[in-house]
Tab-separated table of C-alpha atoms and ligand atoms in Angstrom:
chain	number	residue	atom	x	y	z
A	1	MET	CA	93.230	55.763	79.892
A	2	LYS	CA	95.954	58.533	80.405
A	3	THR	CA	99.345	58.036	78.876
A	4	ILE	CA	102.127	59.239	80.282
A	5	CYS	CA	105.532	59.417	78.638
A	6	PHE	CA	108.796	59.445	80.642
A	7	ILE	CA	111.517	60.794	78.935
A	8	ILE	CA	114.768	58.682	80.057
A	9	SER	CA	118.003	59.944	78.929
A	10	ALA	CA	120.828	58.569	81.197
A	11	ARG	CA	121.415	55.529	83.632
A	12	ALA	CA	120.776	58.038	86.394
A	13	SER	CA	117.385	58.987	85.425
A	14	TYR	CA	116.105	55.284	85.040
A	15	SER	CA	117.113	54.785	88.620
A	16	ARG	CA	115.290	58.282	89.682
A	17	VAL	CA	111.792	56.806	88.155
A	18	LYS	CA	112.109	53.023	88.550
A	19	THR	CA	109.926	52.740	91.573
A	20	ILE	CA	107.449	55.050	90.232
A	21	LEU	CA	106.882	53.115	87.016
A	22	ASP	CA	106.895	50.256	88.984
A	23	SER	CA	104.046	51.433	91.085
A	24	LEU	CA	101.815	52.794	87.836
A	25	LYS	CA	102.401	49.607	86.208
A	26	LYS	CA	99.842	48.267	88.330
A	27	GLU	CA	97.017	51.073	87.794
A	28	LYS	CA	94.630	50.056	84.856
A	29	LYS	CA	93.730	53.659	84.070
A	30	ILE	CA	97.612	54.392	83.090
A	31	LYS	CA	99.627	53.615	80.248
A	32	ILE	CA	103.465	53.880	80.533
A	33	ASP	CA	105.210	55.245	77.314
A	34	ILE	CA	109.035	55.454	77.797
A	35	VAL	CA	111.379	57.292	75.189
A	36	VAL	CA	114.907	56.893	75.656
A	37	THR	CA	117.284	59.442	74.453
A	38	THR	CA	120.883	60.388	74.405
A	39	SER	CA	123.201	58.331	76.382
A	40	MET	CA	120.824	55.964	77.251
A	41	ILE	CA	121.081	54.793	73.341
A	42	ILE	CA	124.836	54.285	73.630
A	43	ASN	CA	126.392	51.389	75.324
A	44	LYS	CA	128.964	53.552	76.932
A	45	HIS	CA	127.491	53.078	80.324
A	46	GLY	CA	126.349	49.353	80.022
A	47	ASN	CA	123.134	48.526	78.263
A	48	VAL	CA	120.383	50.334	80.660
A	49	ILE	CA	117.865	49.827	77.851
A	50	ASP	CA	117.942	46.137	78.556
A	51	ASN	CA	117.500	46.334	82.416
A	52	ILE	CA	114.278	48.235	81.691
A	53	LYS	CA	113.081	45.633	79.326
A	54	LYS	CA	114.190	43.027	81.953
A	55	ASP	CA	111.933	45.231	84.595
A	56	GLY	CA	108.706	44.697	82.424
A	57	PHE	CA	108.664	47.769	80.555
A	58	LYS	CA	108.480	48.221	76.847
A	59	ILE	CA	110.700	51.157	74.982
A	60	GLY	CA	108.294	53.212	73.137
A	61	TYR	CA	110.771	55.242	71.038
A	62	LYS	CA	114.305	55.515	70.703
A	63	ILE	CA	115.626	59.000	69.920
A	64	HIS	CA	119.389	58.935	68.345
A	65	ASN	CA	120.275	62.709	68.980
A	66	LEU	CA	123.973	62.418	70.749
A	67	VAL	CA	126.197	64.668	68.550
A	68	SER	CA	129.657	62.842	69.597
A	69	ASP	CA	131.705	65.773	68.393
A	70	GLU	CA	132.821	66.878	71.867
A	71	ASN	CA	133.417	70.696	71.684
A	72	LEU	CA	131.313	73.637	73.120
A	73	THR	CA	128.642	72.979	70.574
A	74	TYR	CA	127.886	69.364	71.697
A	75	GLN	CA	125.417	69.858	74.402
A	76	ALA	CA	123.268	72.570	72.500
A	77	LYS	CA	123.286	70.624	69.491
A	78	THR	CA	122.141	67.263	71.241
A	79	THR	CA	119.470	69.023	73.095
A	80	GLY	CA	118.079	70.864	69.847
A	81	ILE	CA	117.888	67.572	68.048
A	82	ALA	CA	115.833	66.196	70.809
A	83	ILE	CA	113.525	68.744	70.674
A	84	VAL	CA	112.679	68.551	66.921
A	85	GLU	CA	112.335	64.555	67.746
A	86	LEU	CA	110.395	64.509	70.585
A	87	SER	CA	108.039	67.291	69.437
A	88	ASN	CA	107.310	64.952	66.316
A	89	TYR	CA	106.874	61.955	68.600
A	90	PHE	CA	104.463	64.075	70.902
A	91	ILE	CA	102.272	65.134	67.948
A	92	ASN	CA	102.091	61.509	66.684
A	93	LYS	CA	101.254	59.903	69.770
A	94	LYS	CA	99.736	62.592	71.934
A	95	PRO	CA	100.778	61.790	75.484
A	96	ASP	CA	98.267	63.098	77.963
A	97	MET	CA	101.187	64.080	80.170
A	98	VAL	CA	105.187	64.180	79.907
A	99	PHE	CA	107.552	63.246	82.794
A	100	VAL	CA	110.702	65.292	82.837
A	101	ILE	CA	113.672	63.853	85.096
A	102	ALA	CA	115.969	66.131	87.075
A	103	ASP	CA	118.691	68.334	85.556
A	104	ARG	CA	121.150	66.880	82.865
A	105	PHE	CA	121.551	69.269	80.163
A	106	GLU	CA	119.446	67.201	77.242
A	107	THR	CA	116.182	66.748	79.827
A	108	ILE	CA	115.255	70.524	78.789
A	109	SER	CA	114.688	69.211	75.213
A	110	ALA	CA	111.540	67.343	76.797
A	111	SER	CA	110.446	70.228	78.918
A	112	ILE	CA	110.444	72.771	75.902
A	113	ALA	CA	108.696	70.195	73.365
A	114	SER	CA	106.159	69.403	75.852
A	115	SER	CA	105.143	73.055	77.249
A	116	TYR	CA	104.994	74.310	73.628
A	117	MET	CA	102.758	71.541	72.606
A	118	ASN	CA	100.335	72.406	75.640
A	119	ILE	CA	101.075	68.916	77.292
A	120	PRO	CA	101.026	69.047	80.965
A	121	THR	CA	104.446	68.252	82.106
A	122	ILE	CA	105.554	66.824	85.541
A	123	HIS	CA	109.372	67.634	86.737
A	124	LEU	CA	110.991	65.481	89.353
A	125	GLN	CA	113.911	66.941	91.506
A	126	GLY	CA	113.142	70.563	91.149
A	127	GLY	CA	114.112	73.199	93.658
A	128	GLU	CA	117.911	71.737	94.730
A	129	ILE	CA	120.975	73.630	94.098
A	130	THR	CA	124.043	72.596	92.649
A	131	GLY	CA	126.895	73.513	90.638
A	132	ASN	CA	127.659	72.947	86.883
A	133	ILE	CA	125.090	73.849	83.893
A	134	ASP	CA	122.747	71.442	85.752
A	135	ASN	CA	121.458	74.045	87.923
A	136	LYS	CA	120.135	76.408	85.393
A	137	VAL	CA	118.683	73.531	83.314
A	138	ARG	CA	116.886	72.313	86.901
A	139	ASN	CA	115.206	75.608	87.178
A	140	ALA	CA	114.493	75.744	83.493
A	141	ASN	CA	112.673	72.483	83.817
A	142	THR	CA	110.500	73.790	86.751
A	143	CYS	CA	109.765	77.075	84.755
A	144	LEU	CA	108.476	75.018	81.953
A	145	SER	CA	106.569	72.633	84.062
A	146	ASP	CA	103.233	72.184	85.705
A	147	TYR	CA	103.616	69.493	88.477
A	148	HIS	CA	106.660	69.329	90.765
A	149	PHE	CA	107.803	66.522	92.607
A	150	VAL	CA	110.587	67.770	94.824
A	151	CYS	CA	112.747	65.788	97.236
A	152	THR	CA	113.370	68.096	100.475
A	153	ASP	CA	111.198	71.005	102.195
A	154	LYS	CA	113.962	73.336	101.078
A	155	SER	CA	113.575	72.466	97.464
A	156	ARG	CA	109.734	72.912	97.941
A	157	GLU	CA	110.362	76.444	99.588
A	158	ARG	CA	112.404	77.563	96.506
A	159	LEU	CA	109.727	76.405	94.125
A	160	ILE	CA	107.400	78.576	95.905
A	161	LYS	CA	109.705	81.546	95.993
A	162	MET	CA	110.298	81.257	91.996
A	163	GLY	CA	106.613	81.735	91.717
A	164	GLU	CA	105.138	77.702	91.481
A	165	LEU	CA	101.728	77.206	92.736
A	166	LYS	CA	102.081	75.596	96.261
A	167	ASP	CA	99.266	72.964	95.489
A	168	ARG	CA	101.202	71.732	92.409
A	169	ILE	CA	104.554	70.903	94.606
A	170	PHE	CA	104.456	67.640	96.447
A	171	ASN	CA	107.465	66.863	98.571
A	172	LEU	CA	107.157	62.982	98.631
A	173	GLY	CA	110.925	62.283	98.723
A	174	CYS	CA	113.159	60.982	96.239
A	175	PRO	CA	112.714	57.688	94.431
A	176	SER	CA	116.275	56.757	94.144
A	177	ILE	CA	115.941	56.402	98.116
A	178	ASP	CA	113.674	53.449	97.086
A	179	LEU	CA	116.438	51.658	95.717
A	180	ALA	CA	118.877	52.338	98.619
A	181	LYS	CA	116.214	51.110	101.083
A	182	LYS	CA	115.836	48.209	98.911
A	183	SER	CA	119.760	47.596	98.708
A	184	LEU	CA	119.697	47.451	102.601
A	185	GLU	CA	117.715	44.030	102.420
A	186	ILE	CA	120.512	42.357	99.915
A	187	LYS	CA	123.229	40.683	101.208
A	188	PHE	CA	126.777	41.721	99.943
A	189	ASN	CA	127.638	38.375	97.627
A	190	LYS	CA	130.636	38.454	95.853
A	191	SER	CA	129.988	36.048	93.163
A	192	LYS	CA	127.007	38.757	91.956
A	193	PHE	CA	129.639	40.825	91.056
A	194	LEU	CA	131.870	38.604	89.045
A	195	LYS	CA	130.014	39.072	85.979
A	196	TYR	CA	130.871	42.935	85.543
A	197	THR	CA	133.854	43.114	83.313
A	198	GLY	CA	136.275	46.085	83.431
A	199	VAL	CA	139.771	46.927	82.665
A	200	GLY	CA	142.666	47.200	85.211
A	201	SER	CA	143.556	44.715	87.748
A	202	LYS	CA	141.005	42.143	89.241
A	203	ILE	CA	139.987	43.000	92.886
A	204	LYS	CA	138.740	40.860	95.910
A	205	TYR	CA	135.839	42.984	96.749
A	206	GLU	CA	136.910	42.862	100.241
A	207	ASN	CA	138.354	46.056	101.580
A	208	PHE	CA	137.487	48.640	98.445
A	209	ILE	CA	136.538	51.951	97.857
A	210	VAL	CA	134.649	53.423	95.046
A	211	VAL	CA	135.626	56.399	92.708
A	212	LEU	CA	133.188	58.059	90.488
A	213	TYR	CA	134.378	61.611	89.128
A	214	HIS	CA	132.412	63.171	86.316
A	215	PRO	CA	133.589	66.227	84.147
A	216	VAL	CA	132.607	69.619	85.459
A	217	THR	CA	131.243	71.375	82.156
A	218	ASN	CA	131.752	75.038	83.260
A	219	GLU	CA	135.552	74.322	84.682
A	220	ILE	CA	136.467	72.001	81.576
A	221	ASN	CA	140.127	73.179	81.075
A	222	GLU	CA	140.629	71.937	84.962
A	223	THR	CA	139.579	68.517	84.063
A	224	ARG	CA	142.977	66.629	83.283
A	225	LYS	CA	144.414	68.317	86.161
A	226	ASN	CA	141.950	67.084	88.463
A	227	ILE	CA	141.777	63.618	87.338
A	228	ARG	CA	145.753	63.676	87.440
A	229	THR	CA	145.513	65.040	91.113
A	230	LEU	CA	142.838	62.382	92.120
A	231	PHE	CA	144.734	59.566	90.508
A	232	GLU	CA	147.746	60.533	92.644
A	233	VAL	CA	145.529	60.196	95.789
A	234	ILE	CA	144.018	56.736	94.754
A	235	ASN	CA	147.821	55.550	93.915
A	236	ASP	CA	149.201	56.875	97.204
A	237	LEU	CA	146.210	55.141	99.272
A	238	ASN	CA	146.907	51.747	97.340
A	239	MET	CA	143.538	50.315	98.487
A	240	GLU	CA	141.382	48.296	96.221
A	241	THR	CA	139.363	50.587	94.213
A	242	ILE	CA	136.579	50.025	91.778
A	243	TRP	CA	136.639	53.424	89.299
A	244	LEU	CA	133.422	53.769	87.373
A	245	TRP	CA	133.825	55.569	83.747
A	246	PRO	CA	131.814	59.297	84.211
A	247	ASN	CA	128.903	60.406	82.443
A	248	HIS	CA	128.406	61.311	79.041
A	249	ASP	CA	128.722	65.066	79.392
A	250	LEU	CA	131.009	67.826	77.913
A	251	GLY	CA	134.338	66.881	79.126
A	252	THR	CA	133.878	63.090	79.465
A	253	ASP	CA	136.494	62.431	76.749
A	254	LEU	CA	139.101	64.386	78.585
A	255	VAL	CA	138.452	62.257	81.617
A	256	SER	CA	138.556	58.720	79.784
A	257	LYS	CA	141.520	60.171	78.247
A	258	GLU	CA	143.268	60.939	81.259
A	259	ILE	CA	142.122	57.595	83.087
A	260	ARG	CA	143.194	55.569	80.428
A	261	SER	CA	146.969	57.290	80.126
A	262	LYS	CA	147.406	57.027	83.559
A	263	ARG	CA	146.180	53.369	83.770
A	264	GLU	CA	148.692	52.447	80.839
A	265	ASN	CA	151.485	54.495	82.447
A	266	SER	CA	151.296	53.093	86.137
A	267	LYS	CA	152.807	50.077	87.038
A	268	SER	CA	152.541	50.948	90.900
A	269	ASN	CA	149.079	50.835	91.672
A	270	ASN	CA	147.455	47.039	90.707
A	271	ASN	CA	144.534	47.693	92.724
A	272	ILE	CA	142.244	50.040	90.736
A	273	PHE	CA	139.492	48.033	88.543
A	274	TYR	CA	137.899	50.265	85.957
A	275	VAL	CA	134.274	49.365	85.304
A	276	LYS	CA	131.537	51.415	82.979
A	277	HIS	CA	128.618	50.545	84.949
A	278	PHE	CA	126.630	48.505	87.530
A	279	ASP	CA	123.023	47.743	87.422
A	280	SER	CA	121.138	50.335	90.093
A	281	ILE	CA	120.628	48.022	93.167
A	282	ASP	CA	124.160	46.371	92.206
A	283	PHE	CA	125.683	49.662	92.620
A	284	LEU	CA	124.181	50.393	96.183
A	285	VAL	CA	124.814	47.071	97.565
A	286	LEU	CA	128.126	47.578	96.227
A	287	LEU	CA	128.456	51.258	97.863
A	288	ARG	CA	127.176	49.745	101.352
A	289	LYS	CA	130.190	47.297	101.301
A	290	ALA	CA	132.578	50.209	99.969
A	291	LYS	CA	134.759	51.997	102.719
A	292	ILE	CA	134.009	54.984	101.066
A	293	ILE	CA	132.961	56.745	97.743
A	294	ILE	CA	135.442	59.544	96.242
A	295	GLY	CA	134.456	61.764	93.517
A	296	ASN	CA	131.535	64.356	92.496
A	297	SER	CA	128.904	62.531	91.791
A	298	SER	CA	125.253	63.046	93.337
A	299	VAL	CA	124.904	59.303	94.539
A	300	GLY	CA	127.608	60.074	97.426
A	301	ILE	CA	125.177	62.629	98.905
A	302	ARG	CA	121.652	61.449	98.135
A	303	GLU	CA	121.384	57.596	98.353
A	304	CYS	CA	124.842	57.364	100.301
A	305	SER	CA	123.398	59.851	103.127
A	306	PHE	CA	120.608	56.939	103.332
A	307	ILE	CA	122.735	53.908	103.144
A	308	GLY	CA	125.692	55.573	105.404
A	309	THR	CA	128.618	55.302	103.429
A	310	PRO	CA	131.171	58.015	104.115
A	311	ALA	CA	131.597	60.268	101.014
A	312	VAL	CA	134.433	62.593	99.815
A	313	ASN	CA	132.798	65.144	97.644
A	314	ILE	CA	135.532	67.053	95.485
A	315	GLY	CA	135.144	70.304	93.773
A	316	SER	CA	132.029	72.599	92.727
A	317	ARG	CA	129.995	69.908	91.057
A	318	GLN	CA	127.503	69.325	93.848
A	319	ASN	CA	127.841	72.732	95.437
A	320	ASN	CA	124.972	73.964	97.702
A	321	ARG	CA	123.001	70.648	97.181
A	322	GLU	CA	121.387	69.638	100.855
A	323	ARG	CA	123.686	66.881	102.330
A	324	GLY	CA	123.928	64.506	105.222
A	325	ARG	CA	126.386	63.994	107.705
A	326	ASN	CA	127.888	61.508	105.511
A	327	VAL	CA	129.799	63.795	103.272
A	328	ILE	CA	133.068	65.725	103.797
A	329	ASP	CA	133.573	68.516	100.891
A	330	CYS	CA	136.998	69.616	99.621
A	331	SER	CA	138.458	71.170	96.944
A	332	PRO	CA	140.544	69.434	94.157
A	333	ASN	CA	143.824	69.654	95.894
A	334	LYS	CA	145.701	66.702	96.835
A	335	SER	CA	146.289	67.218	100.258
A	336	GLU	CA	142.645	68.327	100.870
A	337	ILE	CA	141.473	65.151	99.266
A	338	GLN	CA	143.686	63.104	101.467
A	339	LYS	CA	142.949	64.676	104.579
A	340	ALA	CA	138.992	64.181	103.538
A	341	VAL	CA	139.821	60.566	102.617
A	342	LYS	CA	141.550	59.783	106.280
A	343	LYS	CA	139.034	61.272	108.273
A	344	GLN	CA	136.128	59.197	106.299
A	345	LEU	CA	138.123	55.912	106.794
A	346	GLN	CA	138.806	56.965	110.256
A	347	ASN	CA	134.977	57.465	110.746
A	348	GLY	CA	133.634	54.375	109.245
A	349	ARG	CA	130.226	54.089	108.133
A	350	TYR	CA	127.318	56.906	109.346
A	351	LYS	CA	123.753	56.131	110.389
A	352	ASN	CA	121.031	55.903	108.063
A	353	ASP	CA	119.877	59.506	107.311
A	354	TYR	CA	116.343	60.159	105.922
A	355	LEU	CA	117.149	63.698	104.246
A	356	TYR	CA	116.058	62.818	100.708
A	357	GLY	CA	112.863	60.343	101.828
A	358	ASP	CA	112.012	57.219	103.557
A	359	GLY	CA	112.252	54.974	100.651
A	360	GLU	CA	108.558	54.691	100.020
A	361	SER	CA	108.813	57.712	97.437
A	362	GLY	CA	107.909	55.938	94.063
A	363	ARG	CA	104.536	54.609	95.395
A	364	LYS	CA	103.558	58.002	96.805
A	365	ILE	CA	104.433	59.730	93.783
A	366	ALA	CA	102.705	57.420	91.552
A	367	ASN	CA	99.508	57.835	93.727
A	368	GLN	CA	99.572	61.528	93.163
A	369	ILE	CA	100.145	61.255	89.587
A	370	ILE	CA	96.696	59.510	89.124
A	371	LYS	CA	95.062	62.003	90.799
A	372	PHE	CA	96.087	64.703	88.252
A	373	LYS	CA	93.767	65.954	85.735
A	374	GLY	CA	96.155	67.512	83.232
A	375	ILE	CA	95.940	70.867	84.091
A	376	LEU	CA	98.144	73.355	82.471
A	377	LYS	CA	100.119	76.293	84.115
A	378	PRO	CA	97.991	79.258	84.530
B	401	UDP	N1	124.307	54.861	89.184
B	401	UDP	C1	123.890	53.445	88.598
B	401	UDP	N2	125.106	52.649	88.310
B	401	UDP	C2	126.546	53.089	87.906
B	401	UDP	C3	126.668	54.445	88.469
B	401	UDP	C4	125.481	55.431	88.825
B	401	UDP	O1	122.966	52.955	88.679
B	401	UDP	O2	127.254	52.347	87.720
B	401	UDP	C5	123.210	55.593	89.618
B	401	UDP	C6	123.323	55.915	90.971
B	401	UDP	O3	122.840	54.845	91.550
B	401	UDP	C7	122.686	57.220	91.017
B	401	UDP	C8	122.595	57.921	89.621
B	401	UDP	O4	123.165	56.897	88.821
B	401	UDP	O5	121.152	57.153	91.384
B	401	UDP	C9	123.451	59.027	89.949
B	401	UDP	O6	124.983	58.957	89.259
B	401	UDP	P1	125.793	59.657	88.230
B	401	UDP	O7	126.797	59.903	89.299
B	401	UDP	O8	125.809	58.734	87.138
B	401	UDP	O9	124.901	61.300	88.026
B	401	UDP	P2	124.596	62.578	88.693
B	401	UDP	O10	123.715	62.700	89.447
B	401	UDP	O11	125.855	62.726	89.779
B	401	UDP	O12	124.915	63.506	87.496
């Protein structure tokens, strides 16, 4: 029996490994251990822990490492606490392998702890390029990991250039696309969405758009201005809008404060419904029905390329990430965003794009994991 410890630190991370976990659950020789940390612990983004339990998994350990004081020390301190906690957990539990997901700032705590402790480490989504601190963290996770599940051929090539061994890099697509594929089989049913509470105005879920805009941690001083601009665009557009609360990153409070002040001071737009979080499949079903998504979330680029939802991607957060035909990029400038929105609304839905996988990645990755023998990087 081999124990694989999955470190899940944010809602986005769970949707990235859900189908891998589903497949591994069926394997008798594998024991799944799930450790939740950082923003997974707080309820700001809905209770993802409950969703994990509902899906039939146990939470092995919870790490309360989030330093809530939002200044420049917050991400380093939060990561530091997680290194201490995870190394204690690993020495006691002795997992055979550790699974590290993508590029959020705190994910590096898992790869640091596991590699110092000689525990073979698997990393998902290496080799991609984006803006933000995420890019450095993703590359650091790659260097600290022994096996790599990448999502595109270009990512594989980049890892080879970084010196990773070819036979330890597997391009089996992105498991978040598996959920996108599942969402294609589910008919949009408005009554399912009525359970989601939020603030702002109630909407009819008919002719609507989705907004998801995160702070850009290395452009923190621009945050409030950018949210104001985006709010003006949405206000002028006057369509039903579902505006999601941002991820927990440096600058989240600035985004939230600006949204709140705009919401309270604006009487003109009664069409915006602000929601914390949708369960992963529901979110994708919602995006299939949405006219467009506006913001800077990876979902506009990854899952929306597969489901064909037009995306207006603002600013540098997703710079250089491989994108399909569904994305129009623009700077955080009012007229540029408006131009891109107009074009996407006119265009309508795009054809499905398989850039990030065919929707069967979780099963393929699980099949590969069971073959690993626990080799450490030479
Ligand atoms: N997501 C979700 N529910 C939500 C918002 C996002 O399940 O209410 C998922 C989304 O489908 C995607 C992931 O979270 O797989 C990434 O979204 P996010 O914008 O949170 O993070 P990013 O990757 O841009 O840092």
